[in-house]
PDB file of C-alpha atoms in Angstrom:
ATOM      1  CA  UNK A 334      -0.381  -0.226  -0.207  1.00  0.00           C
ATOM      2  CA  UNK A 335       1.123   3.342  -1.000  1.00  0.00           C
ATOM      3  CA  UNK A 336      -0.695   6.668   0.459  1.00  0.00           C
ATOM      4  CA  UNK A 337       0.823  10.018  -1.515  1.00  0.00           C
ATOM      5  CA  UNK A 338      -0.869  13.712  -1.498  1.00  0.00           C
ATOM      6  CA  UNK A 339      -0.591  15.869  -4.306  1.00  0.00           C
ATOM      7  CA  UNK A 340       3.001  14.842  -4.759  1.00  0.00           C
ATOM      8  CA  UNK A 341       2.650  12.890  -8.696  1.00  0.00           C
ATOM      9  CA  UNK A 342       5.961  14.226  -9.611  1.00  0.00           C
ATOM     10  CA  UNK A 343       7.617  11.580  -7.434  1.00  0.00           C
ATOM     11  CA  UNK A 344       4.745   8.389  -7.708  1.00  0.00           C
ATOM     12  CA  UNK A 345       5.850   6.710 -11.097  1.00  0.00           C
ATOM     13  CA  UNK A 346       9.135   5.612  -9.477  1.00  0.00           C
ATOM     14  CA  UNK A 347       7.919   4.722  -6.898  1.00  0.00           C
ATOM     15  CA  UNK A 348       4.400   2.314  -8.106  1.00  0.00           C
ATOM     16  CA  UNK A 349       7.044   0.583 -10.866  1.00  0.00           C
ATOM     17  CA  UNK A 350       9.198  -0.818  -7.994  1.00  0.00           C
ATOM     18  CA  UNK A 351       6.058  -1.396  -6.499  1.00  0.00           C
ATOM     19  CA  UNK A 352       4.532  -3.124  -9.332  1.00  0.00           C
ATOM     20  CA  UNK A 353       7.822  -5.296  -9.798  1.00  0.00           C
ATOM     21  CA  UNK A 354       8.132  -6.381  -6.328  1.00  0.00           C
ATOM     22  CA  UNK A 355       4.894  -7.829  -6.458  1.00  0.00           C
ATOM     23  CA  UNK A 356       6.037  -9.197  -9.514  1.00  0.00           C
ATOM     24  CA  UNK A 357       8.692 -11.210  -8.084  1.00  0.00           C
ATOM     25  CA  UNK A 358       6.556 -12.350  -4.981  1.00  0.00           C
ATOM     26  CA  UNK A 359       3.697 -13.901  -7.358  1.00  0.00           C
ATOM     27  CA  UNK A 360       6.659 -15.341  -9.635  1.00  0.00           C
ATOM     28  CA  UNK A 361       8.460 -16.497  -7.370  1.00  0.00           C
ATOM     29  CA  UNK A 362       5.601 -20.162  -6.601  1.00  0.00           C
ATOM     30  CA  UNK A 363       2.538 -19.963  -4.970  1.00  0.00           C
ATOM     31  CA  UNK A 364       0.761 -18.114  -2.860  1.00  0.00           C
ATOM     32  CA  UNK A 365      -1.345 -15.882  -3.955  1.00  0.00           C
ATOM     33  CA  UNK A 366      -2.203 -12.543  -5.876  1.00  0.00           C
ATOM     34  CA  UNK A 367      -0.599  -9.219  -4.744  1.00  0.00           C
ATOM     35  CA  UNK A 368      -2.830  -6.178  -4.720  1.00  0.00           C
ATOM     36  CA  UNK A 369      -0.826  -3.246  -4.596  1.00  0.00           C
ATOM     37  CA  UNK A 370      -3.717  -0.495  -3.130  1.00  0.00           C
ATOM     38  CA  UNK A 371      -3.166   3.267  -3.760  1.00  0.00           C
ATOM     39  CA  UNK A 372      -5.262   5.971  -1.140  1.00  0.00           C
ATOM     40  CA  UNK A 373      -4.305   9.070  -2.669  1.00  0.00           C
ATOM     41  CA  UNK A 374      -5.339  11.789   0.818  1.00  0.00           C
ATOM     42  CA  UNK A 375      -7.227  15.536   0.179  1.00  0.00           C
ATOM     43  CA  UNK A 376      -5.640  15.691  -3.510  1.00  0.00           C
ATOM     44  CA  UNK A 377      -5.581  19.296  -4.448  1.00  0.00           C
ATOM     45  CA  UNK A 378      -6.388  17.929  -7.915  1.00  0.00           C
ATOM     46  CA  UNK A 379      -7.146  15.306 -10.179  1.00  0.00           C
ATOM     47  CA  UNK A 380      -3.228  14.745 -11.537  1.00  0.00           C
ATOM     48  CA  UNK A 381      -2.568  11.749  -9.179  1.00  0.00           C
ATOM     49  CA  UNK A 382      -6.636   9.767 -10.016  1.00  0.00           C
ATOM     50  CA  UNK A 383      -5.580  10.461 -13.907  1.00  0.00           C
ATOM     51  CA  UNK A 384      -2.166   9.090 -13.166  1.00  0.00           C
ATOM     52  CA  UNK A 385      -3.656   5.498 -12.141  1.00  0.00           C
ATOM     53  CA  UNK A 386      -6.790   5.652 -14.974  1.00  0.00           C
ATOM     54  CA  UNK A 387      -3.324   6.382 -18.206  1.00  0.00           C
ATOM     55  CA  UNK A 388      -0.672   4.552 -16.806  1.00  0.00           C
ATOM     56  CA  UNK A 389      -1.646   2.194 -14.607  1.00  0.00           C
ATOM     57  CA  UNK A 390      -5.035   0.906 -15.589  1.00  0.00           C
ATOM     58  CA  UNK A 391      -5.947  -2.768 -13.890  1.00  0.00           C
ATOM     59  CA  UNK A 392      -2.744  -2.972 -11.968  1.00  0.00           C
ATOM     60  CA  UNK A 393      -3.541  -0.604  -9.537  1.00  0.00           C
ATOM     61  CA  UNK A 394      -5.926   0.135  -6.961  1.00  0.00           C
ATOM     62  CA  UNK A 395      -6.916   3.403  -6.442  1.00  0.00           C
ATOM     63  CA  UNK A 396      -8.580   4.492  -3.048  1.00  0.00           C
ATOM     64  CA  UNK A 397      -9.630   8.567  -2.040  1.00  0.00           C
ATOM     65  CA  UNK A 398      -9.720   9.296   1.881  1.00  0.00           C
ATOM     66  CA  UNK A 399     -10.787  13.029   1.687  1.00  0.00           C
ATOM     67  CA  UNK A 400      -9.986  13.052   5.126  1.00  0.00           C
ATOM     68  CA  UNK A 401      -6.481  14.557   5.509  1.00  0.00           C
ATOM     69  CA  UNK A 402      -3.803  12.682   7.425  1.00  0.00           C
ATOM     70  CA  UNK A 403      -1.114  10.214   6.936  1.00  0.00           C
ATOM     71  CA  UNK A 404      -2.766   7.600   9.980  1.00  0.00           C
ATOM     72  CA  UNK A 405      -6.880   8.407   8.276  1.00  0.00           C
ATOM     73  CA  UNK A 406      -5.689   7.330   4.596  1.00  0.00           C
ATOM     74  CA  UNK A 407      -3.280   3.870   5.424  1.00  0.00           C
ATOM     75  CA  UNK A 408      -6.545   3.195   7.623  1.00  0.00           C
ATOM     76  CA  UNK A 409      -8.787   3.942   4.092  1.00  0.00           C
ATOM     77  CA  UNK A 410      -6.333   1.256   2.856  1.00  0.00           C
ATOM     78  CA  UNK A 411      -6.578  -1.427   5.440  1.00  0.00           C
ATOM     79  CA  UNK A 412      -9.976  -0.867   5.295  1.00  0.00           C
ATOM     80  CA  UNK A 413     -10.132  -2.938   1.657  1.00  0.00           C
ATOM     81  CA  UNK A 414      -7.465  -4.524   2.071  1.00  0.00           C
ATOM     82  CA  UNK A 415      -8.347  -8.085   1.000  1.00  0.00           C
ATOM     83  CA  UNK A 416      -4.772 -10.102   1.637  1.00  0.00           C
ATOM     84  CA  UNK A 417      -3.850 -11.603   4.563  1.00  0.00           C
ATOM     85  CA  UNK A 418      -0.981  -9.228   4.946  1.00  0.00           C
ATOM     86  CA  UNK A 419      -0.321  -5.977   4.122  1.00  0.00           C
ATOM     87  CA  UNK A 420       2.642  -4.369   3.608  1.00  0.00           C
ATOM     88  CA  UNK A 421       3.376  -0.539   3.152  1.00  0.00           C
ATOM     89  CA  UNK A 422       5.798   1.763   1.505  1.00  0.00           C
ATOM     90  CA  UNK A 423       5.669   5.636   1.188  1.00  0.00           C
ATOM     91  CA  UNK A 424       5.299   7.535  -2.131  1.00  0.00           C
ATOM     92  CA  UNK A 425       8.983   8.965  -1.928  1.00  0.00           C
ATOM     93  CA  UNK A 426      10.366   5.276  -2.287  1.00  0.00           C
ATOM     94  CA  UNK A 427      12.041   2.826  -4.539  1.00  0.00           C
ATOM     95  CA  UNK A 428      10.995  -0.862  -3.818  1.00  0.00           C
ATOM     96  CA  UNK A 429      13.775  -3.222  -4.218  1.00  0.00           C
ATOM     97  CA  UNK A 430      12.270  -6.177  -6.385  1.00  0.00           C
ATOM     98  CA  UNK A 431      12.924  -8.745  -3.355  1.00  0.00           C
ATOM     99  CA  UNK A 432      11.275  -5.966  -1.350  1.00  0.00           C
ATOM    100  CA  UNK A 433       7.411  -7.596  -0.936  1.00  0.00           C
ATOM    101  CA  UNK A 434       9.329 -11.903  -0.837  1.00  0.00           C
ATOM    102  CA  UNK A 435      11.385 -11.502   1.909  1.00  0.00           C
ATOM    103  CA  UNK A 436       8.499  -9.532   4.491  1.00  0.00           C
ATOM    104  CA  UNK A 437       6.614 -12.974   2.948  1.00  0.00           C
ATOM    105  CA  UNK A 438       9.475 -14.643   4.260  1.00  0.00           C
ATOM    106  CA  UNK A 439       9.572 -13.197   7.769  1.00  0.00           C
ATOM    107  CA  UNK A 440       6.289 -13.786   7.870  1.00  0.00           C
ATOM    108  CA  UNK A 441       6.307 -17.403   7.117  1.00  0.00           C
ATOM    109  CA  UNK A 442       9.464 -17.950   8.767  1.00  0.00           C
ATOM    110  CA  UNK A 443       7.265 -17.176  12.266  1.00  0.00           C
ATOM    111  CA  UNK A 444       3.684 -17.432  13.445  1.00  0.00           C
ATOM    112  CA  UNK A 445       4.244 -15.040  16.276  1.00  0.00           C
ATOM    113  CA  UNK A 446       5.369 -11.975  13.469  1.00  0.00           C
ATOM    114  CA  UNK A 447       2.976 -10.210  13.451  1.00  0.00           C
ATOM    115  CA  UNK A 448       4.724  -7.437  12.375  1.00  0.00           C
ATOM    116  CA  UNK A 449       8.338  -7.350   9.814  1.00  0.00           C
ATOM    117  CA  UNK A 450      10.074  -4.391   9.376  1.00  0.00           C
ATOM    118  CA  UNK A 451      12.963  -4.261   6.678  1.00  0.00           C
ATOM    119  CA  UNK A 452      16.172  -2.238   5.502  1.00  0.00           C
ATOM    120  CA  UNK A 453      15.071   1.978   4.833  1.00  0.00           C
ATOM    121  CA  UNK A 454      18.567   2.707   2.461  1.00  0.00           C
ATOM    122  CA  UNK A 455      19.304   6.574   0.828  1.00  0.00           C
ATOM    123  CA  UNK A 456      17.993   6.230  -2.975  1.00  0.00           C
ATOM    124  CA  UNK A 457      20.673   9.862  -3.030  1.00  0.00           C
ATOM    125  CA  UNK A 458      23.046  11.498  -1.228  1.00  0.00           C
ATOM    126  CA  UNK A 459      22.681  14.283  -3.491  1.00  0.00           C
ATOM    127  CA  UNK A 460      22.440  17.779  -1.886  1.00  0.00           C
ATOM    128  CA  UNK A 461      24.107  19.410   1.597  1.00  0.00           C
ATOM    129  CA  UNK A 462      20.480  18.166   2.968  1.00  0.00           C
ATOM    130  CA  UNK A 463      20.260  14.977   2.138  1.00  0.00           C
ATOM    131  CA  UNK A 464      23.518  13.847   3.238  1.00  0.00           C
ATOM    132  CA  UNK A 465      22.853  16.005   6.488  1.00  0.00           C
ATOM    133  CA  UNK A 466      20.048  14.155   7.606  1.00  0.00           C
ATOM    134  CA  UNK A 467      21.830  10.079   6.990  1.00  0.00           C
ATOM    135  CA  UNK A 468      24.797  12.026   9.569  1.00  0.00           C
ATOM    136  CA  UNK A 469      21.858  12.803  11.098  1.00  0.00           C
ATOM    137  CA  UNK A 470      18.905  11.010  11.633  1.00  0.00           C
ATOM    138  CA  UNK A 471      19.912   7.848   8.460  1.00  0.00           C
ATOM    139  CA  UNK A 472      16.351   5.155   8.121  1.00  0.00           C
ATOM    140  CA  UNK A 473      18.387   2.699   8.231  1.00  0.00           C
ATOM    141  CA  UNK A 474      18.234   0.013  11.265  1.00  0.00           C
ATOM    142  CA  UNK A 475      20.855  -2.314  10.479  1.00  0.00           C
ATOM    143  CA  UNK A 476      22.331  -4.969   8.027  1.00  0.00           C
ATOM    144  CA  UNK A 477      21.370  -8.356  11.376  1.00  0.00           C
ATOM    145  CA  UNK A 478      17.674  -9.726  11.754  1.00  0.00           C
ATOM    146  CA  UNK A 479      16.062  -9.119  14.699  1.00  0.00           C
ATOM    147  CA  UNK A 480      13.028  -9.901  16.421  1.00  0.00           C
ATOM    148  CA  UNK A 481      11.908  -7.885  19.496  1.00  0.00           C
ATOM    149  CA  UNK A 482       9.846  -9.938  21.865  1.00  0.00           C
ATOM    150  CA  UNK A 483       8.549  -8.722  25.386  1.00  0.00           C
ATOM    151  CA  UNK A 484       8.588 -11.924  26.760  1.00  0.00           C
ATOM    152  CA  UNK A 485      12.188 -12.996  24.903  1.00  0.00           C
ATOM    153  CA  UNK A 486      14.336 -13.384  27.568  1.00  0.00           C
ATOM    154  CA  UNK A 487      16.301 -10.297  27.452  1.00  0.00           C
ATOM    155  CA  UNK A 488      14.035  -8.279  26.661  1.00  0.00           C
ATOM    156  CA  UNK A 489      14.935  -4.883  27.291  1.00  0.00           C
ATOM    157  CA  UNK A 490      13.094  -2.384  29.606  1.00  0.00           C
ATOM    158  CA  UNK A 491      13.013  -0.307  26.792  1.00  0.00           C
ATOM    159  CA  UNK A 492      11.806  -1.890  23.794  1.00  0.00           C
ATOM    160  CA  UNK A 493       8.029  -1.064  25.025  1.00  0.00           C
ATOM    161  CA  UNK A 494       9.001   2.145  24.314  1.00  0.00           C
ATOM    162  CA  UNK A 495      11.875   2.690  22.691  1.00  0.00           C
ATOM    163  CA  UNK A 496      10.218   1.025  19.121  1.00  0.00           C
ATOM    164  CA  UNK A 497      12.415   4.023  16.246  1.00  0.00           C
ATOM    165  CA  UNK A 498      14.214   1.082  16.456  1.00  0.00           C
ATOM    166  CA  UNK A 499      12.322  -1.876  14.756  1.00  0.00           C
ATOM    167  CA  UNK A 500      12.191   0.047  11.321  1.00  0.00           C
ATOM    168  CA  UNK A 501      10.028   3.001   9.872  1.00  0.00           C
ATOM    169  CA  UNK A 502       6.496   3.491   7.755  1.00  0.00           C
ATOM    170  CA  UNK A 503       9.028   3.379   5.156  1.00  0.00           C
ATOM    171  CA  UNK A 504       9.348  -0.635   4.873  1.00  0.00           C
ATOM    172  CA  UNK A 505       6.591  -2.538   7.016  1.00  0.00           C
ATOM    173  CA  UNK A 506       4.096  -4.630   7.412  1.00  0.00           C
ATOM    174  CA  UNK A 507       1.330  -6.659   9.214  1.00  0.00           C
ATOM    175  CA  UNK A 508      -1.117  -9.546   9.281  1.00  0.00           C
ATOM    176  CA  UNK A 509      -3.896  -7.338   7.996  1.00  0.00           C
ATOM    177  CA  UNK A 510      -6.619  -9.330  10.550  1.00  0.00           C
ATOM    178  CA  UNK A 511      -4.288  -8.882  13.610  1.00  0.00           C
ATOM    179  CA  UNK A 512      -3.305  -4.373  12.862  1.00  0.00           C
ATOM    180  CA  UNK A 513      -7.718  -4.403  12.424  1.00  0.00           C
ATOM    181  CA  UNK A 514      -8.131  -6.223  16.105  1.00  0.00           C
ATOM    182  CA  UNK A 515      -5.392  -3.454  17.141  1.00  0.00           C
ATOM    183  CA  UNK A 516      -7.107  -0.777  15.631  1.00  0.00           C
ATOM    184  CA  UNK A 517      -5.355   0.528  12.568  1.00  0.00           C
ATOM    185  CA  UNK A 518      -3.528   3.764  12.373  1.00  0.00           C
ATOM    186  CA  UNK A 519      -4.194   6.879  15.424  1.00  0.00           C
ATOM    187  CA  UNK A 520      -6.134   9.485  13.167  1.00  0.00           C
ATOM    188  CA  UNK A 521      -4.335  12.200  15.614  1.00  0.00           C
ATOM    189  CA  UNK A 522      -0.864  11.064  14.733  1.00  0.00           C
ATOM    190  CA  UNK A 523       0.372  10.996  10.962  1.00  0.00           C
ATOM    191  CA  UNK A 524       1.831  13.474   8.594  1.00  0.00           C
ATOM    192  CA  UNK A 525      -0.762  15.730   7.279  1.00  0.00           C
ATOM    193  CA  UNK A 526      -1.613  16.412  12.094  1.00  0.00           C
ATOM    194  CA  UNK A 527      -0.596  18.222  13.808  1.00  0.00           C
ATOM    195  CA  UNK A 528       1.320  15.982  15.826  1.00  0.00           C
ATOM    196  CA  UNK A 529       3.483  15.278  12.359  1.00  0.00           C
ATOM    197  CA  UNK A 530       4.379  11.889  12.802  1.00  0.00           C
ATOM    198  CA  UNK A 531       5.081   8.744  15.496  1.00  0.00           C
ATOM    199  CA  UNK A 532       1.543   6.255  13.485  1.00  0.00           C
ATOM    200  CA  UNK A 533       4.130   3.866  13.541  1.00  0.00           C
ATOM    201  CA  UNK A 534       6.603   3.835  15.907  1.00  0.00           C
ATOM    202  CA  UNK A 535       2.521   3.233  17.880  1.00  0.00           C
ATOM    203  CA  UNK A 536       1.335   0.413  15.701  1.00  0.00           C
ATOM    204  CA  UNK A 537       4.902  -1.315  16.702  1.00  0.00           C
ATOM    205  CA  UNK A 538       4.222   0.006  20.076  1.00  0.00           C
ATOM    206  CA  UNK A 539      -0.083  -2.351  20.147  1.00  0.00           C
ATOM    207  CA  UNK A 540       2.123  -5.526  18.453  1.00  0.00           C
ATOM    208  CA  UNK A 541       4.679  -5.577  21.023  1.00  0.00           C
ATOM    209  CA  UNK A 542       2.031  -4.921  23.785  1.00  0.00           C
ATOM    210  CA  UNK A 543      -0.606  -7.030  22.326  1.00  0.00           C
ATOM    211  CA  UNK A 544       2.302 -10.564  23.427  1.00  0.00           C
ATOM    212  CA  UNK A 545       3.159 -10.112  19.008  1.00  0.00           C
ATOM    213  CA  UNK A 546       6.889 -10.158  17.299  1.00  0.00           C
ATOM    214  CA  UNK A 547       8.403  -7.385  15.666  1.00  0.00           C
ATOM    215  CA  UNK A 548      10.642  -8.578  13.161  1.00  0.00           C
ATOM    216  CA  UNK A 549      13.297  -6.771  11.791  1.00  0.00           C
ATOM    217  CA  UNK A 550      14.600  -8.165   8.376  1.00  0.00           C
ATOM    218  CA  UNK A 551      18.240  -6.489   6.107  1.00  0.00           C
ATOM    219  CA  UNK A 552      16.903  -7.893   3.506  1.00  0.00           C
ATOM    220  CA  UNK A 553      13.461  -6.042   2.815  1.00  0.00           C
ATOM    221  CA  UNK A 554      15.200  -2.988   0.965  1.00  0.00           C
ATOM    222  CA  UNK A 555      12.914   0.223   0.704  1.00  0.00           C
ATOM    223  CA  UNK A 556      15.298   3.091  -1.206  1.00  0.00           C
ATOM    224  CA  UNK A 557      13.902   6.678   0.428  1.00  0.00           C
ATOM    225  CA  UNK A 558      14.789   9.618  -0.964  1.00  0.00           C
ATOM    226  CA  UNK A 559      15.518  12.158   1.245  1.00  0.00           C
ATOM    227  CA  UNK A 560      14.588  15.778   1.539  1.00  0.00           C
ATOM    228  CA  UNK A 561      16.938  18.055  -0.530  1.00  0.00           C
ATOM    229  CA  UNK A 562      16.743  21.035   0.714  1.00  0.00           C
ATOM    230  CA  UNK A 563      17.742  22.275   4.654  1.00  0.00           C
ATOM    231  CA  UNK A 564      14.756  24.210   4.825  1.00  0.00           C
ATOM    232  CA  UNK A 565      12.777  20.293   4.259  1.00  0.00           C
ATOM    233  CA  UNK A 566      15.394  19.179   5.989  1.00  0.00           C
ATOM    234  CA  UNK A 567      14.829  20.958   9.299  1.00  0.00           C
ATOM    235  CA  UNK A 568      10.912  20.664   9.380  1.00  0.00           C
ATOM    236  CA  UNK A 569      11.522  17.361   9.305  1.00  0.00           C
ATOM    237  CA  UNK A 570      13.967  16.322  12.292  1.00  0.00           C
ATOM    238  CA  UNK A 571      11.348  18.391  13.806  1.00  0.00           C
ATOM    239  CA  UNK A 572       8.097  16.774  12.584  1.00  0.00           C
ATOM    240  CA  UNK A 573      10.309  13.653  14.043  1.00  0.00           C
ATOM    241  CA  UNK A 574      10.495  15.112  17.498  1.00  0.00           C
ATOM    242  CA  UNK A 575       6.775  16.214  17.330  1.00  0.00           C
ATOM    243  CA  UNK A 576       6.562  12.783  16.197  1.00  0.00           C
ATOM    244  CA  UNK A 577       7.802  10.659  18.754  1.00  0.00           C
ATOM    245  CA  UNK A 578       6.541  13.417  21.724  1.00  0.00           C
ATOM    246  CA  UNK A 579       3.446  12.107  20.612  1.00  0.00           C
ATOM    247  CA  UNK A 580       3.763   8.911  19.937  1.00  0.00           C
ATOM    248  CA  UNK A 581       4.306   8.403  23.431  1.00  0.00           C
ATOM    249  CA  UNK A 582       0.859  10.176  24.184  1.00  0.00           C
ATOM    250  CA  UNK A 583      -1.077   8.235  22.245  1.00  0.00           C
ATOM    251  CA  UNK A 584       0.899   5.049  23.766  1.00  0.00           C
ATOM    252  CA  UNK A 585      -0.242   5.665  27.241  1.00  0.00           C
ATOM    253  CA  UNK A 586      -4.203   6.856  25.847  1.00  0.00           C
ATOM    254  CA  UNK A 587      -4.524   2.897  24.613  1.00  0.00           C
ATOM    255  CA  UNK A 588      -2.377   2.211  27.545  1.00  0.00           C
ATOM    256  CA  UNK A 589      -2.669   4.332  31.463  1.00  0.00           C
ATOM    257  CA  UNK A 590      -1.546   1.445  33.261  1.00  0.00           C
ATOM    258  CA  UNK A 591       1.629   2.120  30.755  1.00  0.00           C
ATOM    259  CA  UNK A 592       1.535   5.589  33.406  1.00  0.00           C
ATOM    260  CA  UNK A 593       3.989   4.340  35.668  1.00  0.00           C
ATOM    261  CA  UNK A 594       6.288   2.624  34.295  1.00  0.00           C
ATOM    262  CA  UNK A 595       7.165   4.527  32.168  1.00  0.00           C
ATOM    263  CA  UNK A 596       7.439   7.966  34.396  1.00  0.00           C
ATOM    264  CA  UNK A 597      10.070   4.767  35.705  1.00  0.00           C
ATOM    265  CA  UNK A 598      11.980   4.039  32.320  1.00  0.00           C
ATOM    266  CA  UNK A 599      11.636   7.799  31.378  1.00  0.00           C
ATOM    267  CA  UNK A 600      15.713   9.493  32.882  1.00  0.00           C
ATOM    268  CA  UNK A 601      16.998   6.437  30.839  1.00  0.00           C
ATOM    269  CA  UNK A 602      15.674   6.647  27.817  1.00  0.00           C
ATOM    270  CA  UNK A 603      16.134  10.148  28.306  1.00  0.00           C
ATOM    271  CA  UNK A 604      19.775   9.968  28.231  1.00  0.00           C
ATOM    272  CA  UNK A 605      20.004   6.639  25.616  1.00  0.00           C
ATOM    273  CA  UNK A 606      17.861   9.462  23.282  1.00  0.00           C
ATOM    274  CA  UNK A 607      21.014  12.030  24.589  1.00  0.00           C
ATOM    275  CA  UNK A 608      23.496   9.387  23.217  1.00  0.00           C
ATOM    276  CA  UNK A 609      21.457   8.513  20.004  1.00  0.00           C
ATOM    277  CA  UNK A 610      21.358  12.301  18.461  1.00  0.00           C
ATOM    278  CA  UNK A 611      24.937  13.185  19.580  1.00  0.00           C
ATOM    279  CA  UNK A 612      25.795  14.677  16.046  1.00  0.00           C
ATOM    280  CA  UNK A 613      28.769  12.629  14.520  1.00  0.00           C
ATOM    281  CA  UNK A 614      32.021  13.339  13.436  1.00  0.00           C
ATOM    282  CA  UNK A 615      31.276  15.820  10.743  1.00  0.00           C
ATOM    283  CA  UNK A 616      34.275  17.387   8.525  1.00  0.00           C
ATOM    284  CA  UNK A 617      33.691  21.428   9.015  1.00  0.00           C
ATOM    285  CA  UNK A 618      32.420  23.595  12.075  1.00  0.00           C
ATOM    286  CA  UNK A 619      29.210  24.235   9.242  1.00  0.00           C
ATOM    287  CA  UNK A 620      28.375  21.411   9.870  1.00  0.00           C
ATOM    288  CA  UNK A 621      28.835  19.875  12.878  1.00  0.00           C
ATOM    289  CA  UNK A 622      26.598  23.597  14.202  1.00  0.00           C
ATOM    290  CA  UNK A 623      24.512  22.195  11.492  1.00  0.00           C
ATOM    291  CA  UNK A 624      24.137  18.936  13.395  1.00  0.00           C
ATOM    292  CA  UNK A 625      23.603  20.213  17.101  1.00  0.00           C
ATOM    293  CA  UNK A 626      20.836  22.923  15.774  1.00  0.00           C
ATOM    294  CA  UNK A 627      18.751  20.137  14.370  1.00  0.00           C
ATOM    295  CA  UNK A 628      19.626  17.722  17.575  1.00  0.00           C
ATOM    296  CA  UNK A 629      18.180  21.242  20.303  1.00  0.00           C
ATOM    297  CA  UNK A 630      15.627  21.274  16.863  1.00  0.00           C
ATOM    298  CA  UNK A 631      13.868  17.693  17.554  1.00  0.00           C
ATOM    299  CA  UNK A 632      14.787  18.148  21.063  1.00  0.00           C
ATOM    300  CA  UNK A 633      12.152  21.022  21.214  1.00  0.00           C
ATOM    301  CA  UNK A 634       9.595  19.062  18.865  1.00  0.00           C
ATOM    302  CA  UNK A 635       9.511  16.284  21.194  1.00  0.00           C
ATOM    303  CA  UNK A 636       7.874  18.204  24.188  1.00  0.00           C
ATOM    304  CA  UNK A 637       5.710  19.671  21.772  1.00  0.00           C
ATOM    305  CA  UNK A 638       4.282  16.622  20.653  1.00  0.00           C
ATOM    306  CA  UNK A 639       1.242  15.091  23.903  1.00  0.00           C
ATOM    307  CA  UNK A 640      -0.013  18.362  23.684  1.00  0.00           C
ATOM    308  CA  UNK A 641       0.012  18.241  20.231  1.00  0.00           C
ATOM    309  CA  UNK A 642      -1.511  15.014  20.350  1.00  0.00           C
ATOM    310  CA  UNK A 643      -3.826  16.221  22.292  1.00  0.00           C
ATOM    311  CA  UNK A 644      -5.044  19.119  20.620  1.00  0.00           C
ATOM    312  CA  UNK A 645      -5.883  16.992  17.544  1.00  0.00           C
ATOM    313  CA  UNK A 646      -7.671  14.388  19.078  1.00  0.00           C
ATOM    314  CA  UNK A 647      -9.707  17.107  20.753  1.00  0.00           C
ATOM    315  CA  UNK A 648     -10.250  18.646  17.053  1.00  0.00           C
ATOM    316  CA  UNK A 649     -10.926  15.557  15.435  1.00  0.00           C
ATOM    317  CA  UNK A 650     -13.353  15.493  18.095  1.00  0.00           C
ATOM    318  CA  UNK A 651     -15.279  18.395  16.876  1.00  0.00           C
ATOM    319  CA  UNK A 652     -15.773  17.687  13.725  1.00  0.00           C
ATOM    320  CA  UNK A 653     -18.726  15.473  12.090  1.00  0.00           C
ATOM    321  CA  UNK A 654     -16.908  11.866  11.048  1.00  0.00           C
ATOM    322  CA  UNK A 655     -13.597  12.651  12.675  1.00  0.00           C
ATOM    323  CA  UNK A 656     -12.174  10.369  15.278  1.00  0.00           C
TER     324      UNK A 656
END
């Protein structure tokens, strides 16, 4: 599934790559058909629908979600999905041909896996902003397969909350019925809302808290096109902080009994965040200053996340048909 909003100039490359991955999985053997869903989220015009109709007739199922917000768009696709597994990527990403096959193999190998994520690597590092993002908060989560389960021996006390280590929303898949049972994606989180993000982190958290495994498989590869300008990068990094704060607030709304445990873990979590976001070595004093500025921006965003999440929920409840 791909969700998009007025980014038609990027979309064709993404859709072509996902279709190649679908063909690779289908050719690998029996296992049912692959349905590619595109959810057009509150589009300003008909460009995306026209692209699908003209370039992909009969190959891509087009859906429209009029209410803005990535979580709403994903929930629209989730409600319409007909497969037992539901994989997600972004409209600014390119799927490796073996992406879907690797995700499906991970689910087949472990019945406890409720979610599988994969490797996200940069599709290009052409601009200073793209290079800076990789230094500060690159999307890849390593080259070694990993599993997280809260019942597993050696499970860490922060595993329930530090779900960013599990992966990101540009490369994730779920058992469809499990994700539906968990309520899908919280519409008060995600791009397109004041909360700016966190919907993927919350989904990982809910899978873990329900007793399932989140598996990371680096052979399921997606290539991501990072923001090309410094302005877009600063907006993105601020959103990372806001989204993480919103995710923690949403996690407590879904499981209020975790409040005491979360407060107990916060000091260790804050230290870990600070260490994990320490600017890496840079080539120039200018880059060092920029990296420190990004960290300050993300830290300020983190404090804004919970009130923005609560504000978004109130606004949606006041709107007819809201969350």
